[in-house]
Amino acid sequence: MLNLRTAAMALALALAIPAASSAEAPQPRSHVDLDRFMGRWYEILRTPNDHQRNCWAASQVWSRRGADRFSIAQTCHQGSRTGRASTVNTSARVLDSTTNAKFEASFFGGLIRQRYWVIEVAPDYSWMIATTADGQFPALLSRSATMSAAEQARLTARMGQLGLPTRQLEPSGR
């Protein structure tokens, strides 16, 4: 059951991330195989936002719920890597079946919606670069909880090449 604190965190996340703007955001460069995409992803780098101010070692578990629908359980540890875990459950749907890389997440049964783009995914699905639809809140996620500094640097540079802002990126695992 969703407790009040978790609900407040989900609401803060949804409100902290602005709706898509009229500026042209980077577009997905990879087709997403939804079956391969499902499972656990660890947040390696993220753009700071109010919801995750005290969030450490964030992860997400994606689960299929139909041909173009899935759920995402987002877990965050409060204050430290071993702090109390708080999970927010969202539902999502694919917006573009050509790439499967654009989706809309719904919070609180659809009361709040946010669009996200998977800009690029590794051929082996070991990492992904994702962002809000406006391109202003990019993140780097991995199938592993850690990533080498060299790989992080390479993928951060790639994010910049794709037109995503990288100056404010911060590590999730701290």
Coordinates of C-alpha atoms in Angstrom, one line a residue:
M1 CA 0.0 0.0 0.0
L2 CA 1.3 3.4 -0.9
N3 CA 2.0 5.4 2.3
L4 CA 1.6 9.1 2.6
R5 CA 5.3 9.9 2.4
T6 CA 5.7 7.8 -0.7
A7 CA 2.7 9.4 -2.3
A8 CA 4.1 12.9 -1.5
M9 CA 7.5 11.9 -3.0
A10 CA 5.8 10.7 -6.2
L11 CA 3.8 13.9 -6.4
A12 CA 6.9 16.0 -5.9
L13 CA 8.7 14.1 -8.7
A14 CA 5.9 14.6 -11.1
L15 CA 5.7 18.3 -10.3
A16 CA 9.5 18.8 -10.2
I17 CA 9.8 17.6 -13.8
P18 CA 8.2 20.1 -16.2
A19 CA 5.9 19.0 -19.0
A20 CA 7.4 18.9 -22.5
S21 CA 8.3 22.3 -23.8
S22 CA 8.1 23.6 -27.4
A23 CA 11.9 23.3 -27.8
E24 CA 12.9 20.3 -29.9
A25 CA 14.3 17.6 -27.6
P26 CA 16.7 14.9 -28.8
Q27 CA 14.8 12.1 -30.4
P28 CA 15.3 8.3 -29.8
R29 CA 18.1 6.8 -31.9
S30 CA 17.4 3.2 -30.9
H31 CA 14.5 0.8 -31.3
V32 CA 13.5 -0.7 -28.0
D33 CA 12.7 -4.4 -27.8
L34 CA 10.3 -4.2 -24.9
D35 CA 10.9 -7.8 -23.8
R36 CA 14.6 -7.3 -23.5
F37 CA 14.0 -3.9 -21.9
M38 CA 12.0 -5.2 -19.0
G39 CA 13.7 -6.0 -15.7
R40 CA 15.9 -4.1 -13.2
W41 CA 17.7 -0.9 -14.1
Y42 CA 20.0 1.0 -11.8
E43 CA 20.3 4.8 -12.0
I44 CA 24.0 5.7 -12.4
L45 CA 23.7 9.4 -13.2
R46 CA 20.7 11.7 -13.0
T47 CA 19.8 15.3 -13.3
P48 CA 19.0 16.7 -9.8
N49 CA 15.3 17.2 -9.0
D50 CA 13.4 17.9 -5.8
H51 CA 12.0 14.3 -5.6
Q52 CA 15.4 12.7 -5.4
R53 CA 17.2 15.3 -3.2
N54 CA 17.9 12.7 -0.4
C55 CA 17.7 9.6 -2.7
W56 CA 20.6 7.2 -2.9
A57 CA 21.1 4.1 -5.0
A58 CA 17.9 4.5 -7.1
S59 CA 16.6 1.6 -9.2
Q60 CA 13.7 0.7 -11.3
V61 CA 12.0 -2.6 -12.1
W62 CA 10.1 -2.6 -15.4
S63 CA 7.4 -5.2 -15.9
R64 CA 5.2 -5.9 -19.0
R65 CA 1.5 -5.5 -18.6
G66 CA 0.4 -6.0 -22.2
A67 CA 1.5 -5.3 -25.8
D68 CA 2.2 -1.6 -25.2
R69 CA 1.8 -1.2 -21.4
F70 CA 4.1 -1.8 -18.5
S71 CA 4.6 -0.9 -14.8
I72 CA 7.7 0.7 -13.2
A73 CA 8.5 0.3 -9.5
Q74 CA 10.9 3.0 -8.6
T75 CA 12.9 2.5 -5.4
C76 CA 15.1 5.0 -3.6
H77 CA 17.0 4.7 -0.4
Q78 CA 16.6 7.6 2.0
G79 CA 19.8 9.3 3.2
S80 CA 22.3 6.6 2.3
R81 CA 22.8 3.5 0.1
T82 CA 21.5 1.4 3.1
G83 CA 18.8 3.8 4.2
R84 CA 15.1 3.0 4.3
A85 CA 13.8 2.0 0.9
S86 CA 10.8 3.9 -0.5
T87 CA 9.1 2.6 -3.6
V88 CA 6.7 4.5 -6.0
N89 CA 4.7 2.3 -8.5
T90 CA 3.7 3.8 -11.8
S91 CA 2.0 2.5 -14.9
A92 CA 3.2 3.4 -18.4
R93 CA 2.2 3.0 -22.0
V94 CA 4.2 3.2 -25.3
L95 CA 3.4 6.3 -27.3
D96 CA 5.3 5.4 -30.5
S97 CA 5.1 1.7 -31.5
T98 CA 7.6 2.4 -34.4
T99 CA 10.5 2.7 -31.9
N100 CA 8.9 1.7 -28.5
A101 CA 11.2 4.4 -27.1
K102 CA 8.6 7.0 -26.2
F103 CA 6.3 6.4 -23.3
E104 CA 4.0 8.1 -20.8
A105 CA 4.1 7.3 -17.1
S106 CA 1.0 7.8 -15.0
F107 CA 1.1 8.5 -11.3
F108 CA -1.9 8.1 -9.0
G109 CA -4.0 6.3 -11.5
G110 CA -3.4 8.9 -14.3
L111 CA -3.9 12.0 -12.2
I112 CA -0.4 13.0 -13.1
R113 CA 1.4 12.1 -16.4
Q114 CA 4.9 12.6 -17.6
R115 CA 6.5 11.6 -20.9
Y116 CA 9.9 10.1 -21.2
W117 CA 12.1 9.2 -24.2
V118 CA 14.7 6.4 -24.3
I119 CA 17.3 8.2 -26.4
E120 CA 19.7 5.3 -26.8
V121 CA 20.1 1.8 -25.5
A122 CA 23.2 -0.4 -25.7
P123 CA 22.9 -3.2 -28.3
D124 CA 23.2 -5.7 -25.4
Y125 CA 20.8 -3.7 -23.2
S126 CA 23.5 -3.2 -20.6
W127 CA 22.8 0.6 -20.3
M128 CA 20.3 3.2 -21.5
I129 CA 20.2 7.0 -21.9
A130 CA 16.7 8.4 -21.1
T131 CA 15.2 11.8 -20.5
T132 CA 12.0 13.6 -20.0
A133 CA 10.3 14.4 -23.4
D134 CA 11.7 18.0 -23.2
G135 CA 15.2 16.7 -22.9
Q136 CA 15.9 18.6 -19.7
F137 CA 16.2 15.8 -17.2
P138 CA 18.5 13.1 -18.7
A139 CA 19.7 10.0 -16.8
L140 CA 22.1 7.2 -17.4
L141 CA 20.8 3.8 -16.2
S142 CA 22.6 0.4 -16.2
R143 CA 21.7 -3.3 -15.6
S144 CA 24.6 -3.2 -13.0
A145 CA 24.5 -1.2 -9.8
T146 CA 27.9 0.2 -10.6
M147 CA 29.7 1.4 -13.8
S148 CA 33.4 2.2 -14.3
A149 CA 34.4 5.8 -14.3
A150 CA 35.7 5.4 -17.9
E151 CA 32.3 4.1 -19.1
Q152 CA 30.5 6.8 -17.2
A153 CA 32.7 9.4 -18.9
R154 CA 32.2 7.9 -22.3
L155 CA 28.4 7.8 -22.0
T156 CA 28.3 11.3 -20.5
A157 CA 30.2 12.5 -23.5
R158 CA 27.7 10.6 -25.7
M159 CA 24.8 12.3 -23.9
G160 CA 26.3 15.7 -24.8
Q161 CA 26.8 14.6 -28.4
L162 CA 23.1 13.7 -28.5
G163 CA 22.2 17.2 -27.4
L164 CA 21.3 16.5 -23.8
P165 CA 22.5 18.8 -20.9
T166 CA 25.2 17.1 -18.9
R167 CA 26.6 19.8 -16.6
Q168 CA 24.3 19.0 -13.7
L169 CA 24.5 15.2 -13.8
E170 CA 25.1 13.7 -10.4
P171 CA 25.8 10.1 -9.3
S172 CA 22.8 8.2 -7.9
G173 CA 24.8 5.8 -5.8
R174 CA 27.0 8.4 -4.2

